[in-house]
GROMACS .gro file of C-alpha atoms in nm:
model
  423
    1UNK     CA    1   0.687  -2.394  -2.888
    2UNK     CA    2   0.906  -2.280  -2.600
    3UNK     CA    3   0.713  -1.955  -2.586
    4UNK     CA    4   0.379  -2.138  -2.564
    5UNK     CA    5   0.503  -2.373  -2.291
    6UNK     CA    6   0.642  -2.082  -2.090
    7UNK     CA    7   0.308  -1.903  -2.123
    8UNK     CA    8   0.125  -2.214  -2.003
    9UNK     CA    9   0.361  -2.246  -1.703
   10UNK     CA   10   0.317  -1.878  -1.621
   11UNK     CA   11  -0.062  -1.912  -1.642
   12UNK     CA   12  -0.052  -2.224  -1.425
   13UNK     CA   13   0.147  -2.038  -1.159
   14UNK     CA   14  -0.104  -1.752  -1.177
   15UNK     CA   15  -0.392  -1.998  -1.129
   16UNK     CA   16  -0.227  -2.165  -0.828
   17UNK     CA   17  -0.143  -1.829  -0.671
   18UNK     CA   18  -0.499  -1.699  -0.728
   19UNK     CA   19  -0.645  -2.014  -0.567
   20UNK     CA   20  -0.416  -1.980  -0.265
   21UNK     CA   21  -0.499  -1.611  -0.230
   22UNK     CA   22  -0.870  -1.685  -0.251
   23UNK     CA   23  -0.837  -1.944   0.027
   24UNK     CA   24  -0.644  -1.695   0.243
   25UNK     CA   25  -0.899  -1.418   0.186
   26UNK     CA   26  -1.199  -1.640   0.263
   27UNK     CA   27  -1.048  -1.776   0.587
   28UNK     CA   28  -0.913  -1.445   0.716
   29UNK     CA   29  -1.215  -1.257   0.583
   30UNK     CA   30  -1.469  -1.481   0.756
   31UNK     CA   31  -1.292  -1.466   1.093
   32UNK     CA   32  -1.218  -1.093   1.072
   33UNK     CA   33  -1.564  -0.993   0.949
   34UNK     CA   34  -1.751  -1.191   1.215
   35UNK     CA   35  -1.533  -1.069   1.503
   36UNK     CA   36  -1.525  -0.705   1.394
   37UNK     CA   37  -1.897  -0.691   1.315
   38UNK     CA   38  -1.993  -0.830   1.656
   39UNK     CA   39  -1.752  -0.596   1.834
   40UNK     CA   40  -1.876  -0.295   1.635
   41UNK     CA   41  -2.245  -0.367   1.703
   42UNK     CA   42  -2.185  -0.419   2.075
   43UNK     CA   43  -1.960  -0.114   2.106
   44UNK     CA   44  -2.199   0.119   1.921
   45UNK     CA   45  -2.488  -0.013   2.131
   46UNK     CA   46  -2.292   0.087   2.444
   47UNK     CA   47  -2.241   0.448   2.327
   48UNK     CA   48  -2.553   0.579   2.510
   49UNK     CA   49  -2.420   0.462   2.846
   50UNK     CA   50  -2.072   0.606   2.783
   51UNK     CA   51  -1.868   0.288   2.756
   52UNK     CA   52  -1.898   0.282   2.379
   53UNK     CA   53  -1.756   0.633   2.349
   54UNK     CA   54  -1.421   0.493   2.462
   55UNK     CA   55  -1.437   0.157   2.284
   56UNK     CA   56  -1.599   0.256   1.953
   57UNK     CA   57  -1.302   0.453   1.810
   58UNK     CA   58  -1.074   0.157   1.877
   59UNK     CA   59  -1.314  -0.092   1.722
   60UNK     CA   60  -1.382   0.125   1.418
   61UNK     CA   61  -1.010   0.180   1.374
   62UNK     CA   62  -0.976  -0.197   1.358
   63UNK     CA   63  -1.259  -0.214   1.103
   64UNK     CA   64  -1.084   0.049   0.891
   65UNK     CA   65  -0.753  -0.135   0.914
   66UNK     CA   66  -0.927  -0.457   0.803
   67UNK     CA   67  -1.098  -0.277   0.514
   68UNK     CA   68  -0.770  -0.111   0.415
   69UNK     CA   69  -0.600  -0.452   0.410
   70UNK     CA   70  -0.866  -0.571   0.167
   71UNK     CA   71  -0.814  -0.256  -0.042
   72UNK     CA   72  -0.439  -0.323  -0.049
   73UNK     CA   73  -0.469  -0.686  -0.159
   74UNK     CA   74  -0.742  -0.599  -0.411
   75UNK     CA   75  -0.507  -0.355  -0.582
   76UNK     CA   76  -0.201  -0.578  -0.551
   77UNK     CA   77  -0.359  -0.912  -0.648
   78UNK     CA   78  -0.630  -0.820  -0.899
   79UNK     CA   79  -0.572  -0.458  -0.996
   80UNK     CA   80  -0.906  -0.352  -0.841
   81UNK     CA   81  -0.866  -0.004  -0.698
   82UNK     CA   82  -1.091   0.076  -0.401
   83UNK     CA   83  -1.043   0.437  -0.283
   84UNK     CA   84  -1.053   0.509   0.088
   85UNK     CA   85  -1.255   0.824   0.159
   86UNK     CA   86  -1.239   0.848   0.538
   87UNK     CA   87  -1.278   1.195   0.678
   88UNK     CA   88  -0.971   1.315   0.867
   89UNK     CA   89  -0.974   1.327   1.246
   90UNK     CA   90  -0.776   1.606   1.418
   91UNK     CA   91  -0.466   1.497   1.603
   92UNK     CA   92  -0.513   1.495   1.978
   93UNK     CA   93  -0.893   1.467   1.953
   94UNK     CA   94  -1.054   1.338   2.272
   95UNK     CA   95  -1.248   1.006   2.271
   96UNK     CA   96  -1.585   1.185   2.250
   97UNK     CA   97  -1.485   1.381   1.939
   98UNK     CA   98  -1.315   1.081   1.778
   99UNK     CA   99  -1.617   0.860   1.840
  100UNK     CA  100  -1.877   1.093   1.690
  101UNK     CA  101  -1.658   1.208   1.403
  102UNK     CA  102  -1.614   0.845   1.302
  103UNK     CA  103  -1.985   0.769   1.344
  104UNK     CA  104  -2.079   1.069   1.127
  105UNK     CA  105  -1.846   0.953   0.850
  106UNK     CA  106  -2.041   0.780   0.566
  107UNK     CA  107  -1.736   0.563   0.498
  108UNK     CA  108  -1.775   0.410   0.847
  109UNK     CA  109  -2.125   0.287   0.767
  110UNK     CA  110  -2.010   0.153   0.430
  111UNK     CA  111  -1.748  -0.050   0.618
  112UNK     CA  112  -2.007  -0.182   0.863
  113UNK     CA  113  -2.250  -0.271   0.583
  114UNK     CA  114  -1.969  -0.452   0.402
  115UNK     CA  115  -1.880  -0.680   0.695
  116UNK     CA  116  -2.195  -0.902   0.690
  117UNK     CA  117  -2.176  -0.925   0.310
  118UNK     CA  118  -1.809  -1.017   0.334
  119UNK     CA  119  -1.880  -1.301   0.575
  120UNK     CA  120  -2.147  -1.445   0.341
  121UNK     CA  121  -2.129  -1.361  -0.030
  122UNK     CA  122  -1.771  -1.245   0.007
  123UNK     CA  123  -1.674  -1.575   0.168
  124UNK     CA  124  -1.833  -1.771  -0.119
  125UNK     CA  125  -1.675  -1.562  -0.397
  126UNK     CA  126  -1.333  -1.588  -0.232
  127UNK     CA  127  -1.371  -1.963  -0.176
  128UNK     CA  128  -1.473  -2.041  -0.535
  129UNK     CA  129  -1.123  -1.991  -0.687
  130UNK     CA  130  -0.972  -2.227  -0.427
  131UNK     CA  131  -1.250  -2.487  -0.471
  132UNK     CA  132  -1.219  -2.478  -0.848
  133UNK     CA  133  -0.846  -2.540  -0.813
  134UNK     CA  134  -0.853  -2.808  -0.540
  135UNK     CA  135  -1.177  -2.998  -0.609
  136UNK     CA  136  -1.038  -3.170  -0.923
  137UNK     CA  137  -0.780  -3.343  -0.701
  138UNK     CA  138  -1.059  -3.551  -0.546
  139UNK     CA  139  -1.184  -3.641  -0.894
  140UNK     CA  140  -0.838  -3.768  -0.987
  141UNK     CA  141  -0.808  -3.967  -0.663
  142UNK     CA  142  -1.142  -4.147  -0.700
  143UNK     CA  143  -1.041  -4.374  -0.994
  144UNK     CA  144  -0.719  -4.461  -0.808
  145UNK     CA  145  -0.915  -4.642  -0.536
  146UNK     CA  146  -1.049  -4.361  -0.318
  147UNK     CA  147  -1.403  -4.450  -0.431
  148UNK     CA  148  -1.384  -4.781  -0.245
  149UNK     CA  149  -1.289  -4.610   0.082
  150UNK     CA  150  -1.562  -4.348   0.051
  151UNK     CA  151  -1.843  -4.582  -0.057
  152UNK     CA  152  -1.756  -4.828   0.220
  153UNK     CA  153  -1.759  -4.546   0.474
  154UNK     CA  154  -2.100  -4.420   0.359
  155UNK     CA  155  -2.259  -4.758   0.270
  156UNK     CA  156  -2.382  -4.613  -0.059
  157UNK     CA  157  -2.293  -4.393  -0.353
  158UNK     CA  158  -2.044  -4.111  -0.312
  159UNK     CA  159  -2.137  -3.803  -0.507
  160UNK     CA  160  -1.866  -3.616  -0.692
  161UNK     CA  161  -2.037  -3.309  -0.831
  162UNK     CA  162  -2.337  -3.452  -1.016
  163UNK     CA  163  -2.174  -3.797  -1.063
  164UNK     CA  164  -2.286  -4.076  -0.822
  165UNK     CA  165  -1.972  -4.288  -0.771
  166UNK     CA  166  -2.048  -4.654  -0.699
  167UNK     CA  167  -1.785  -4.843  -0.900
  168UNK     CA  168  -1.473  -4.813  -1.111
  169UNK     CA  169  -1.667  -4.700  -1.416
  170UNK     CA  170  -1.839  -4.411  -1.242
  171UNK     CA  171  -1.510  -4.329  -1.067
  172UNK     CA  172  -1.351  -4.285  -1.411
  173UNK     CA  173  -1.640  -4.060  -1.506
  174UNK     CA  174  -1.569  -3.857  -1.190
  175UNK     CA  175  -1.206  -3.834  -1.298
  176UNK     CA  176  -1.318  -3.700  -1.636
  177UNK     CA  177  -1.531  -3.441  -1.457
  178UNK     CA  178  -1.229  -3.349  -1.243
  179UNK     CA  179  -1.025  -3.296  -1.561
  180UNK     CA  180  -1.297  -3.069  -1.701
  181UNK     CA  181  -1.304  -2.872  -1.377
  182UNK     CA  182  -0.925  -2.837  -1.388
  183UNK     CA  183  -0.947  -2.694  -1.741
  184UNK     CA  184  -1.218  -2.457  -1.620
  185UNK     CA  185  -0.994  -2.360  -1.326
  186UNK     CA  186  -0.713  -2.276  -1.570
  187UNK     CA  187  -0.937  -2.017  -1.735
  188UNK     CA  188  -1.162  -1.902  -1.450
  189UNK     CA  189  -0.966  -1.896  -1.121
  190UNK     CA  190  -0.800  -1.548  -1.154
  191UNK     CA  191  -1.122  -1.387  -1.290
  192UNK     CA  192  -1.322  -1.538  -1.004
  193UNK     CA  193  -1.083  -1.384  -0.751
  194UNK     CA  194  -1.130  -1.052  -0.928
  195UNK     CA  195  -1.509  -1.095  -0.894
  196UNK     CA  196  -1.463  -1.112  -0.516
  197UNK     CA  197  -1.274  -0.785  -0.514
  198UNK     CA  198  -1.527  -0.622  -0.748
  199UNK     CA  199  -1.796  -0.718  -0.497
  200UNK     CA  200  -1.584  -0.563  -0.223
  201UNK     CA  201  -1.545  -0.244  -0.426
  202UNK     CA  202  -1.920  -0.220  -0.485
  203UNK     CA  203  -1.968  -0.198  -0.107
  204UNK     CA  204  -1.656  -0.019   0.017
  205UNK     CA  205  -1.632   0.230  -0.270
  206UNK     CA  206  -1.814   0.563  -0.235
  207UNK     CA  207  -2.167   0.548  -0.379
  208UNK     CA  208  -2.422   0.814  -0.287
  209UNK     CA  209  -2.283   1.162  -0.284
  210UNK     CA  210  -1.974   1.043  -0.467
  211UNK     CA  211  -1.944   1.368  -0.661
  212UNK     CA  212  -1.974   1.575  -0.343
  213UNK     CA  213  -1.721   1.350  -0.172
  214UNK     CA  214  -1.491   1.387  -0.470
  215UNK     CA  215  -1.516   1.767  -0.455
  216UNK     CA  216  -1.442   1.758  -0.083
  217UNK     CA  217  -1.137   1.537  -0.131
  218UNK     CA  218  -1.005   1.754  -0.414
  219UNK     CA  219  -1.056   2.068  -0.204
  220UNK     CA  220  -0.863   1.912   0.084
  221UNK     CA  221  -0.582   1.787  -0.137
  222UNK     CA  222  -0.552   2.127  -0.305
  223UNK     CA  223  -0.530   2.296   0.034
  224UNK     CA  224  -0.275   2.038   0.149
  225UNK     CA  225  -0.071   2.093  -0.168
  226UNK     CA  226  -0.068   2.470  -0.113
  227UNK     CA  227   0.027   2.427   0.254
  228UNK     CA  228   0.300   2.178   0.167
  229UNK     CA  229   0.439   2.406  -0.102
  230UNK     CA  230   0.443   2.705   0.133
  231UNK     CA  231   0.609   2.497   0.405
  232UNK     CA  232   0.871   2.373   0.159
  233UNK     CA  233   0.947   2.729   0.046
  234UNK     CA  234   0.988   2.840   0.408
  235UNK     CA  235   1.225   2.549   0.470
  236UNK     CA  236   1.435   2.639   0.166
  237UNK     CA  237   1.448   3.007   0.268
  238UNK     CA  238   1.547   2.909   0.623
  239UNK     CA  239   1.818   2.670   0.505
  240UNK     CA  240   1.958   2.928   0.266
  241UNK     CA  241   1.951   3.205   0.526
  242UNK     CA  242   2.098   3.002   0.811
  243UNK     CA  243   2.338   2.795   0.603
  244UNK     CA  244   2.487   2.890   0.269
  245UNK     CA  245   2.400   3.261   0.290
  246UNK     CA  246   2.562   3.300   0.631
  247UNK     CA  247   2.879   3.123   0.510
  248UNK     CA  248   2.897   3.337   0.198
  249UNK     CA  249   2.859   3.656   0.403
  250UNK     CA  250   3.133   3.539   0.639
  251UNK     CA  251   3.352   3.450   0.340
  252UNK     CA  252   3.298   3.801   0.195
  253UNK     CA  253   3.406   3.957   0.526
  254UNK     CA  254   3.712   3.730   0.536
  255UNK     CA  255   3.806   3.835   0.182
  256UNK     CA  256   3.777   4.202   0.282
  257UNK     CA  257   4.007   4.141   0.579
  258UNK     CA  258   4.250   3.948   0.356
  259UNK     CA  259   4.262   4.243   0.115
  260UNK     CA  260   4.360   4.472   0.402
  261UNK     CA  261   4.620   4.231   0.549
  262UNK     CA  262   4.778   4.094   0.232
  263UNK     CA  263   5.067   4.345   0.250
  264UNK     CA  264   5.080   4.413   0.626
  265UNK     CA  265   5.049   4.057   0.760
  266UNK     CA  266   5.084   3.796   0.480
  267UNK     CA  267   5.080   3.503   0.726
  268UNK     CA  268   4.747   3.610   0.874
  269UNK     CA  269   4.614   3.674   0.523
  270UNK     CA  270   4.707   3.319   0.420
  271UNK     CA  271   4.531   3.181   0.728
  272UNK     CA  272   4.214   3.375   0.650
  273UNK     CA  273   4.239   3.271   0.285
  274UNK     CA  274   4.243   2.903   0.385
  275UNK     CA  275   3.944   2.964   0.611
  276UNK     CA  276   3.758   3.135   0.323
  277UNK     CA  277   3.831   2.836   0.099
  278UNK     CA  278   3.689   2.598   0.361
  279UNK     CA  279   3.381   2.819   0.397
  280UNK     CA  280   3.324   2.816   0.021
  281UNK     CA  281   3.351   2.435   0.013
  282UNK     CA  282   3.105   2.402   0.303
  283UNK     CA  283   2.863   2.645   0.138
  284UNK     CA  284   2.883   2.445  -0.185
  285UNK     CA  285   2.813   2.121   0.005
  286UNK     CA  286   2.511   2.275   0.177
  287UNK     CA  287   2.375   2.402  -0.155
  288UNK     CA  288   2.415   2.056  -0.308
  289UNK     CA  289   2.234   1.898  -0.011
  290UNK     CA  290   1.957   2.155  -0.045
  291UNK     CA  291   1.918   2.082  -0.417
  292UNK     CA  292   1.921   1.708  -0.348
  293UNK     CA  293   1.638   1.755  -0.098
  294UNK     CA  294   1.431   1.944  -0.356
  295UNK     CA  295   1.489   1.706  -0.647
  296UNK     CA  296   1.758   1.437  -0.614
  297UNK     CA  297   1.997   1.428  -0.913
  298UNK     CA  298   1.969   1.048  -0.939
  299UNK     CA  299   1.591   1.089  -0.984
  300UNK     CA  300   1.633   1.349  -1.256
  301UNK     CA  301   1.908   1.160  -1.438
  302UNK     CA  302   1.813   0.793  -1.403
  303UNK     CA  303   1.444   0.780  -1.312
  304UNK     CA  304   1.229   0.645  -1.032
  305UNK     CA  305   1.353   0.285  -1.038
  306UNK     CA  306   1.721   0.367  -0.990
  307UNK     CA  307   1.637   0.641  -0.741
  308UNK     CA  308   1.443   0.392  -0.525
  309UNK     CA  309   1.730   0.143  -0.553
  310UNK     CA  310   1.968   0.417  -0.434
  311UNK     CA  311   1.739   0.482  -0.137
  312UNK     CA  312   1.736   0.112  -0.048
  313UNK     CA  313   2.115   0.087  -0.068
  314UNK     CA  314   2.146   0.356   0.200
  315UNK     CA  315   1.919   0.169   0.444
  316UNK     CA  316   2.078   0.010   0.753
  317UNK     CA  317   1.882  -0.312   0.692
  318UNK     CA  318   1.862  -0.573   0.417
  319UNK     CA  319   1.650  -0.466   0.120
  320UNK     CA  320   1.512  -0.609  -0.201
  321UNK     CA  321   1.385  -0.385  -0.485
  322UNK     CA  322   1.186  -0.509  -0.784
  323UNK     CA  323   1.111  -0.251  -1.058
  324UNK     CA  324   0.902  -0.304  -1.372
  325UNK     CA  325   0.870   0.027  -1.557
  326UNK     CA  326   0.867   0.064  -1.934
  327UNK     CA  327   0.915   0.440  -1.918
  328UNK     CA  328   0.903   0.737  -1.684
  329UNK     CA  329   0.606   0.913  -1.523
  330UNK     CA  330   0.572   1.289  -1.542
  331UNK     CA  331   0.828   1.467  -1.326
  332UNK     CA  332   0.581   1.583  -1.054
  333UNK     CA  333   0.437   1.230  -1.018
  334UNK     CA  334   0.787   1.080  -1.018
  335UNK     CA  335   0.899   1.320  -0.747
  336UNK     CA  336   0.590   1.256  -0.533
  337UNK     CA  337   0.637   0.879  -0.563
  338UNK     CA  338   1.006   0.905  -0.473
  339UNK     CA  339   0.952   1.112  -0.160
  340UNK     CA  340   0.657   0.889  -0.059
  341UNK     CA  341   0.880   0.581  -0.079
  342UNK     CA  342   1.153   0.768   0.109
  343UNK     CA  343   0.913   0.854   0.393
  344UNK     CA  344   0.777   0.498   0.416
  345UNK     CA  345   1.129   0.352   0.425
  346UNK     CA  346   1.231   0.604   0.691
  347UNK     CA  347   0.932   0.499   0.903
  348UNK     CA  348   1.028   0.134   0.859
  349UNK     CA  349   1.383   0.202   0.980
  350UNK     CA  350   1.279   0.421   1.275
  351UNK     CA  351   0.970   0.250   1.410
  352UNK     CA  352   0.917  -0.103   1.278
  353UNK     CA  353   1.217  -0.289   1.419
  354UNK     CA  354   1.237  -0.471   1.085
  355UNK     CA  355   1.535  -0.669   0.964
  356UNK     CA  356   1.436  -0.672   0.598
  357UNK     CA  357   1.230  -0.460   0.359
  358UNK     CA  358   1.092  -0.532   0.012
  359UNK     CA  359   0.999  -0.265  -0.243
  360UNK     CA  360   0.797  -0.345  -0.554
  361UNK     CA  361   0.747  -0.077  -0.822
  362UNK     CA  362   0.548  -0.147  -1.136
  363UNK     CA  363   0.307   0.016  -1.379
  364UNK     CA  364  -0.004  -0.161  -1.505
  365UNK     CA  365  -0.334  -0.050  -1.652
  366UNK     CA  366  -0.246   0.319  -1.630
  367UNK     CA  367  -0.158   0.293  -1.261
  368UNK     CA  368   0.180   0.333  -1.091
  369UNK     CA  369   0.176   0.086  -0.801
  370UNK     CA  370   0.437   0.078  -0.526
  371UNK     CA  371   0.433  -0.172  -0.239
  372UNK     CA  372   0.673  -0.143   0.055
  373UNK     CA  373   0.673  -0.442   0.289
  374UNK     CA  374   0.880  -0.498   0.603
  375UNK     CA  375   0.901  -0.785   0.852
  376UNK     CA  376   0.883  -0.560   1.157
  377UNK     CA  377   0.650  -0.563   1.455
  378UNK     CA  378   0.356  -0.398   1.275
  379UNK     CA  379   0.111  -0.155   1.434
  380UNK     CA  380   0.151   0.121   1.172
  381UNK     CA  381  -0.163   0.330   1.125
  382UNK     CA  382  -0.263   0.580   0.863
  383UNK     CA  383  -0.460   0.796   1.108
  384UNK     CA  384  -0.203   0.801   1.388
  385UNK     CA  385  -0.053   1.139   1.296
  386UNK     CA  386   0.258   0.972   1.156
  387UNK     CA  387   0.450   1.050   0.839
  388UNK     CA  388   0.208   0.823   0.653
  389UNK     CA  389  -0.058   1.093   0.684
  390UNK     CA  390   0.168   1.333   0.496
  391UNK     CA  391   0.236   1.067   0.233
  392UNK     CA  392  -0.137   1.014   0.187
  393UNK     CA  393  -0.189   1.386   0.138
  394UNK     CA  394   0.102   1.413  -0.105
  395UNK     CA  395  -0.039   1.130  -0.316
  396UNK     CA  396  -0.391   1.271  -0.292
  397UNK     CA  397  -0.269   1.577  -0.483
  398UNK     CA  398  -0.224   1.347  -0.784
  399UNK     CA  399  -0.547   1.152  -0.723
  400UNK     CA  400  -0.341   0.875  -0.568
  401UNK     CA  401  -0.428   0.654  -0.273
  402UNK     CA  402  -0.239   0.486   0.008
  403UNK     CA  403  -0.341   0.172   0.195
  404UNK     CA  404  -0.174   0.030   0.505
  405UNK     CA  405  -0.191  -0.329   0.627
  406UNK     CA  406  -0.002  -0.362   0.954
  407UNK     CA  407  -0.140  -0.615   1.204
  408UNK     CA  408   0.023  -0.645   1.545
  409UNK     CA  409   0.332  -0.860   1.507
  410UNK     CA  410   0.371  -0.766   1.142
  411UNK     CA  411   0.437  -0.770   0.863
  412UNK     CA  412   0.360  -0.417   0.745
  413UNK     CA  413   0.261  -0.358   0.383
  414UNK     CA  414   0.215  -0.002   0.254
  415UNK     CA  415   0.063   0.013  -0.095
  416UNK     CA  416   0.064   0.334  -0.298
  417UNK     CA  417  -0.118   0.393  -0.628
  418UNK     CA  418  -0.097   0.694  -0.858
  419UNK     CA  419  -0.285   0.711  -1.189
  420UNK     CA  420  -0.038   0.813  -1.459
  421UNK     CA  421   0.100   0.727  -1.800
  422UNK     CA  422   0.464   0.652  -1.878
  423UNK     CA  423   0.658   0.839  -2.143
   0.00000   0.00000   0.00000
């Protein structure tokens, strides 16, 4: 009995949350879609006279940020994964190159085609969960006397759904209809919110040329993986050569000098011996740091959840970590996820001005999902040449995606998804 009641309470919370999220999406979506669509049309129309060359990249960047926010909440709230397939833009590209690279990107036109649908059908499908949750409240209020107020104000019947309310009897019938709608809301509100995000995916997800786009993305991620691996090897070689190797060579020379002085000058030999011992300790510390940078021991020994908690404990700001993992991903995926979280947290500390950060790690439906949220000043961008670009490429090696929602003034939410199974 207790189990059933707890399940009902959990479902009720899920229904209320889904209704609130639907209301938020429909309000923000309508305003954002209308404003961005108008700005995009006007800016693109001004390209021939030159003004649009400067304004279009900024407007389309805003469109992409808006679409990425919808991708992030779709994955977080309904488990609907919408891959972002924007073509990369070289760092330092001039406005002309940025403008026409973005206009030649098929993903740009998918975004622009999605905006008018989002402000119409998208608005309705996002509003339905909230209406189904809130409309029964009117049905319950009508038998309590609200029908008198409404019928007096309209000088006639007040329609509740298909029920014309003109007296206490019909008001009770409206209350019964409200109860039926509330039962329907209990079962339908979360699926209806998912329908909205499925509609969004049908427009924002790659359609024509998907296979060619997939091949292109895989080719890029493979090249990025090779480049990253080569860069990592060069870093390890450099650290070994300049650090531990140099100390070990110096320690070998000190030991040779000690061997020559041990009988002639014991005091000097003892001094050099102490120096050699310090050098060996420093070399050992550098080797441990190097190993920790390649694969942290806490990650190998205790898994991703505890490793992320250890990262959060070292942050100079308040943190909250929530982990729901029933097992461990494969080691390469686990390592990629760990270093991705590390980079996102580092960005939050360095650039966001945040006072608090939240990390959520869970695995559902064959997908490892990680959300990092901070209450900083916002403004983070995936295409700004920041560390987030490297994170996106690292995750792309494992067919993962990264979405960033970071409006001016904050908060910033970075969502990462990697398809994987837990062992």
